[in-house]
CSV table of C-alpha atoms and ligand atoms in Angstrom, one decimal:
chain,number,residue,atom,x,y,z
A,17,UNK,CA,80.7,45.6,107.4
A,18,UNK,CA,84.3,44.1,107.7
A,19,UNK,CA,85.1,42.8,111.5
A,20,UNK,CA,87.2,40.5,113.7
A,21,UNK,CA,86.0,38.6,116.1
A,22,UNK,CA,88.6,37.8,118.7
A,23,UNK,CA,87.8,35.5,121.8
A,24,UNK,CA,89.3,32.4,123.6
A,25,UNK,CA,88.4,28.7,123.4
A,26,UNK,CA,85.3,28.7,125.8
A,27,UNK,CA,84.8,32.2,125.0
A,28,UNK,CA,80.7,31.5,123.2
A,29,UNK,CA,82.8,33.2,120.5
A,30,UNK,CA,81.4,30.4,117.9
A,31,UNK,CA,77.8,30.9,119.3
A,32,UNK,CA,78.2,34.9,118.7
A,33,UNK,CA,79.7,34.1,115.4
A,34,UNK,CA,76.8,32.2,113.8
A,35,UNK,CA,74.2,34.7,115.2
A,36,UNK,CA,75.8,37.7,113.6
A,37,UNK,CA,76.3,36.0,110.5
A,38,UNK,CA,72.5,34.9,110.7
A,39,UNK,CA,71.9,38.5,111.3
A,40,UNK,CA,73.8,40.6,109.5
A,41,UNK,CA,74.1,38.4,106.7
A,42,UNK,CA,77.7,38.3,106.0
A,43,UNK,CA,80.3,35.8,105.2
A,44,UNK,CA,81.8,33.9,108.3
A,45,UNK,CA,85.7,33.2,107.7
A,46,UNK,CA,87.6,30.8,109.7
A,47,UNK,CA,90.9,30.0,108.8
A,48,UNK,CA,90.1,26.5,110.0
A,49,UNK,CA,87.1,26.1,107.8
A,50,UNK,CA,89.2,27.8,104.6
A,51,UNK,CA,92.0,25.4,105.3
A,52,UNK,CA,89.9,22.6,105.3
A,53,UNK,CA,87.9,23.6,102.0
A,54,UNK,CA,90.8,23.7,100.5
A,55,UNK,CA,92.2,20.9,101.2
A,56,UNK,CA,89.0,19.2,100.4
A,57,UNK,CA,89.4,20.6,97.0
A,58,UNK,CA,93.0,19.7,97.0
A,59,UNK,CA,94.1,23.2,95.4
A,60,UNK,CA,97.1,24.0,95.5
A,61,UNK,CA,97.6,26.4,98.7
A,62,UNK,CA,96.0,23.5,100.6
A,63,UNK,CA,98.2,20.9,99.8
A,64,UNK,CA,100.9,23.6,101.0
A,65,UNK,CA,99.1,24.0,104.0
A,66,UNK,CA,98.5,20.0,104.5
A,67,UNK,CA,102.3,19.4,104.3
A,68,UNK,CA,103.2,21.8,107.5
A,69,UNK,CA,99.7,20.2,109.1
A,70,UNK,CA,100.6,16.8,108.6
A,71,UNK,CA,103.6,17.3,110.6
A,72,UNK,CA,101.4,19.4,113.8
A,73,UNK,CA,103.6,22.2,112.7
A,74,UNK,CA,101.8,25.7,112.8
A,75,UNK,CA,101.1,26.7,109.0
A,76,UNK,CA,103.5,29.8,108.3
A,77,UNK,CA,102.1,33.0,108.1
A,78,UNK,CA,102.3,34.0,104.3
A,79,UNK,CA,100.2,31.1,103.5
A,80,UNK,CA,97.9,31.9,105.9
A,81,UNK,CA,97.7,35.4,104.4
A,82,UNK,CA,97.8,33.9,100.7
A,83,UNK,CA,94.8,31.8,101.5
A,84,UNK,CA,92.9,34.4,103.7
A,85,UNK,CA,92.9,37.1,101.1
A,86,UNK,CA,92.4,34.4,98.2
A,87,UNK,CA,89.1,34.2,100.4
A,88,UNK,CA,88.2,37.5,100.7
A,89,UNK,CA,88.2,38.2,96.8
A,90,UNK,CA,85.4,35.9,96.3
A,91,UNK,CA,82.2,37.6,95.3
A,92,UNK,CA,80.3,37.2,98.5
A,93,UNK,CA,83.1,39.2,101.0
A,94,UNK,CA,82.1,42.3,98.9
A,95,UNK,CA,79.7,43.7,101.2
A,96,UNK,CA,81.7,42.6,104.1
A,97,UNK,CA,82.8,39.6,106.1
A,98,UNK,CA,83.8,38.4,109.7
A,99,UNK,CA,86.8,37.2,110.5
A,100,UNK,CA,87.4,34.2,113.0
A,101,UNK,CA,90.9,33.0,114.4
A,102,UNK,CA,92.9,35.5,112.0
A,103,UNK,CA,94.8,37.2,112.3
A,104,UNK,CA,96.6,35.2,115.2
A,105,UNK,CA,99.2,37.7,114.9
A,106,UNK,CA,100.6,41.1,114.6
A,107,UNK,CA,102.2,40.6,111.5
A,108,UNK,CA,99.0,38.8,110.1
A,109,UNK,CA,97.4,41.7,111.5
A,110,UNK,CA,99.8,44.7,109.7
A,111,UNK,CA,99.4,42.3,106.3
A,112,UNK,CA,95.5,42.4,106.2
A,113,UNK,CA,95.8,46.3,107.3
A,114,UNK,CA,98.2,46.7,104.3
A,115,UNK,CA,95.8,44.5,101.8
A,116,UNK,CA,92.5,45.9,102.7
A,117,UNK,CA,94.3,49.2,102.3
A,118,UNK,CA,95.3,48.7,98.8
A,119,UNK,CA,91.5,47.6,98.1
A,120,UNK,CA,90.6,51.0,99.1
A,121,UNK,CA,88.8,49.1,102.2
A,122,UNK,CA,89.3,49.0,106.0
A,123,UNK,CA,88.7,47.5,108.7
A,124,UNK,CA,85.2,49.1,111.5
A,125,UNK,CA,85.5,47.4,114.3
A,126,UNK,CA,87.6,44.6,116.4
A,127,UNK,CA,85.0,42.7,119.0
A,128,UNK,CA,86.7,41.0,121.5
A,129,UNK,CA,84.7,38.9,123.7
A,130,UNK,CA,86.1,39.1,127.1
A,131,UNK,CA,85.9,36.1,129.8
A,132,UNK,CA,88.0,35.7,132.9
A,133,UNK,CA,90.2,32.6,132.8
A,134,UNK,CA,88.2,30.9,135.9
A,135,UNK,CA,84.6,31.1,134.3
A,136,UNK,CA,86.0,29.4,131.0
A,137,UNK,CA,87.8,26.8,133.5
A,138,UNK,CA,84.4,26.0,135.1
A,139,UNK,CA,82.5,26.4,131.3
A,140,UNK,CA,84.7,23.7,130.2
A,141,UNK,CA,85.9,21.2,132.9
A,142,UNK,CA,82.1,21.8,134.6
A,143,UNK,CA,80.9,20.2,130.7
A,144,UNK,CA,78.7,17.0,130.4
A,145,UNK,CA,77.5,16.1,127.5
A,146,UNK,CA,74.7,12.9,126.7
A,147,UNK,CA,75.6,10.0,125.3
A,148,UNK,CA,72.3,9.7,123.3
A,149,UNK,CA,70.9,13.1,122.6
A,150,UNK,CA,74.0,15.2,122.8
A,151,UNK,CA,72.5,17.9,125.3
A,152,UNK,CA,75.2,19.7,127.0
A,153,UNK,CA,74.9,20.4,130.8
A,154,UNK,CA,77.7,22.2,133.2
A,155,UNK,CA,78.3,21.5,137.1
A,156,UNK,CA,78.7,24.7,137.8
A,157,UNK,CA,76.0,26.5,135.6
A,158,UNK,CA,73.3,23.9,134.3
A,159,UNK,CA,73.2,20.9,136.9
A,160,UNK,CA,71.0,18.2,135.8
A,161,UNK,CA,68.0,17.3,137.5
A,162,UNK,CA,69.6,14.0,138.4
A,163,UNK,CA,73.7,13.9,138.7
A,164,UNK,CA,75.0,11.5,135.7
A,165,UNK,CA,71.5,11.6,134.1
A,166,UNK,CA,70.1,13.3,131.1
A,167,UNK,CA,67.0,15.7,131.6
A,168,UNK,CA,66.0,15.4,128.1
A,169,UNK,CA,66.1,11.9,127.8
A,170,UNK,CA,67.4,10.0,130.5
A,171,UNK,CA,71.0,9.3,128.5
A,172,UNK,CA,74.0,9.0,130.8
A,173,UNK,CA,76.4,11.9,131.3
A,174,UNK,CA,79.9,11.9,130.7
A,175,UNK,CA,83.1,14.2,130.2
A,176,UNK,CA,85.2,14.7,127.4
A,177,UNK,CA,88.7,13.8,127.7
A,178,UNK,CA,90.2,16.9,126.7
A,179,UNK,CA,87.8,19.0,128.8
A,180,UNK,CA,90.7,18.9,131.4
A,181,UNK,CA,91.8,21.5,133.7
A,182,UNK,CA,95.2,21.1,132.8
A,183,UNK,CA,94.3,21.6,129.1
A,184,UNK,CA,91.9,24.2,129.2
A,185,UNK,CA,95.3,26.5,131.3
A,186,UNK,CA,97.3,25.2,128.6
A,187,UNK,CA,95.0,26.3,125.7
A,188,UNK,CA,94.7,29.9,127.4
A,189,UNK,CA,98.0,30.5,128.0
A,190,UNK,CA,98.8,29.9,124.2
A,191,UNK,CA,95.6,31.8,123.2
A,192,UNK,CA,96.7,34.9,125.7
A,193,UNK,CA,100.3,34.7,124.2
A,194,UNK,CA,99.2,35.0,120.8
A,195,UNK,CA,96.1,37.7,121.6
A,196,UNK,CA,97.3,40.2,123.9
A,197,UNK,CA,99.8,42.2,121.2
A,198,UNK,CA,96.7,41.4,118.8
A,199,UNK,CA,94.5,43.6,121.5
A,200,UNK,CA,97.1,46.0,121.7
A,201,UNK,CA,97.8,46.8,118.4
A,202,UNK,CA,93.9,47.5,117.7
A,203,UNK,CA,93.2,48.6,120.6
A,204,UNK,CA,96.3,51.2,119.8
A,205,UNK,CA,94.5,52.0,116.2
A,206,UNK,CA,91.0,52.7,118.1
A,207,UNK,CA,89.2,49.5,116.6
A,208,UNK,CA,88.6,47.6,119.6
A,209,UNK,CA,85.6,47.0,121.4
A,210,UNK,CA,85.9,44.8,124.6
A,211,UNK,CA,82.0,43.0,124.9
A,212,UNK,CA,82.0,41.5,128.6
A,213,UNK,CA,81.4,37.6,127.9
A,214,UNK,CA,80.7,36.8,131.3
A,215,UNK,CA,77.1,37.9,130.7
A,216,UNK,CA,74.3,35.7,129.7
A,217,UNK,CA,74.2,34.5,125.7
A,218,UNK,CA,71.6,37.3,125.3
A,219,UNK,CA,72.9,39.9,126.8
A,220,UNK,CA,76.1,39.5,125.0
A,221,UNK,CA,74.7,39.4,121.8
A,222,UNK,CA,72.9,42.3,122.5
A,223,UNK,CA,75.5,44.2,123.2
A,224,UNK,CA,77.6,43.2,120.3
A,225,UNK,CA,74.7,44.5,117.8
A,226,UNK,CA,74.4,47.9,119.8
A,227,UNK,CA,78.5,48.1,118.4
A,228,UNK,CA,77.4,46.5,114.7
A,229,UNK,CA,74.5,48.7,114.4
A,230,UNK,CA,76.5,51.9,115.1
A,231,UNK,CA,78.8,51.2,112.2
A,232,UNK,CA,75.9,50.4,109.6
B,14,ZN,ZN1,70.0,13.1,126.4
């Protein structure tokens, strides 16, 4: 089973992503992760990649590629793998097209999770998080018993300083820049699936393993 997974910050995408792995038991492959791995392991793509990183520069797209596909040689992407935050895009996307093709592989399916922009406002500016136990709770969706107070175990409440309004609208603006000719050009090949993200964790995941189960 080889898939993309394409949603924006907010999205649950991570939370989907680590329940299909657990599921379907294939590799999860984020190009942050890789980057970091190997730059960890300082090989030599990832002291590239730490050079145009170091400088908050965006890291060019045949490394990307390079260190994508180095990762999808290894032995365990051989029965299939999920992709996460590539390709970012259309030209990543026409270079993984053009490599799986020469592999004799392709891709089945492209789930986007799709959330309107004012529910992941509220999912991410309503966030409070504990200062003890690290439970999560949202003013719009989760209130706690007790404003500023911790259900769990009573630890205070507070907002993270990025969880702004005015970031959030900035990170979805680059995120729907970078997506939309990513949708198109899948949805143009027939590979997309739009999963509405707006429902309950559930009833999302559900509906992403009715897709999954089809292609299996
Ligand atoms: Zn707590």
């Amino acid at each position: 089973m080889r898939i993309i997974l394409l949603g924006a910050p907010g999205s649950g995408k991570g939370t989907q992503a680590a329940r299909i792995q657990q599921k379907y038991n294939i590799p999860h492959i984020s190009t942050g992760d890789i980057f970091r791995s190997n730059i960890q392991r300082q090989t030599e793509i990832g002291m590239e990649a730490k050079k145009y990183m170091d400088q908050g520069l965006l890291v060019p797209d045949e490394l990307t590629l390079r260190i994508v596909e180095s990762r999808l040689m290894e032995d365990d992407c051989q029965i299939g793998f999920m992709l996460d935050g590539f390709p970012r895009t259309t030209v990543q996307a026409e270079a993984l097209d053009k490599r799986l093709n020469e592999l004799g592989k392709s891709l089945n399916v492209v789930i986007s999770l799709d959330v309107n922009d004012d529910t992941i406002i509220k999912r991410i500016t309503g966030r409070q998080v504990c200062k003890s136990c690290g439970e999560v709770f949202n003013l719009y969706f989760k209130n706690p018993a007790e404003a500023g107070k911790c259900d769990k175990c009573g630890g205070e409440l507070y907002t993270r300083a990025d969880d702004t309004e005015e970031t959030v609208a900035k990170r979805l603006k680059v995120y729907g820049e970078q997506t939309y000719p990513l949708i198109d050009f899948y949805s143009k090949k027939g590979n997309l699936v739009k999963i509405n993200g707006e429902q309950e964790e559930e009833q999302v995941f559900y509906d992403i393993t009715q897709t999954l189960n089809s292609i299996i």
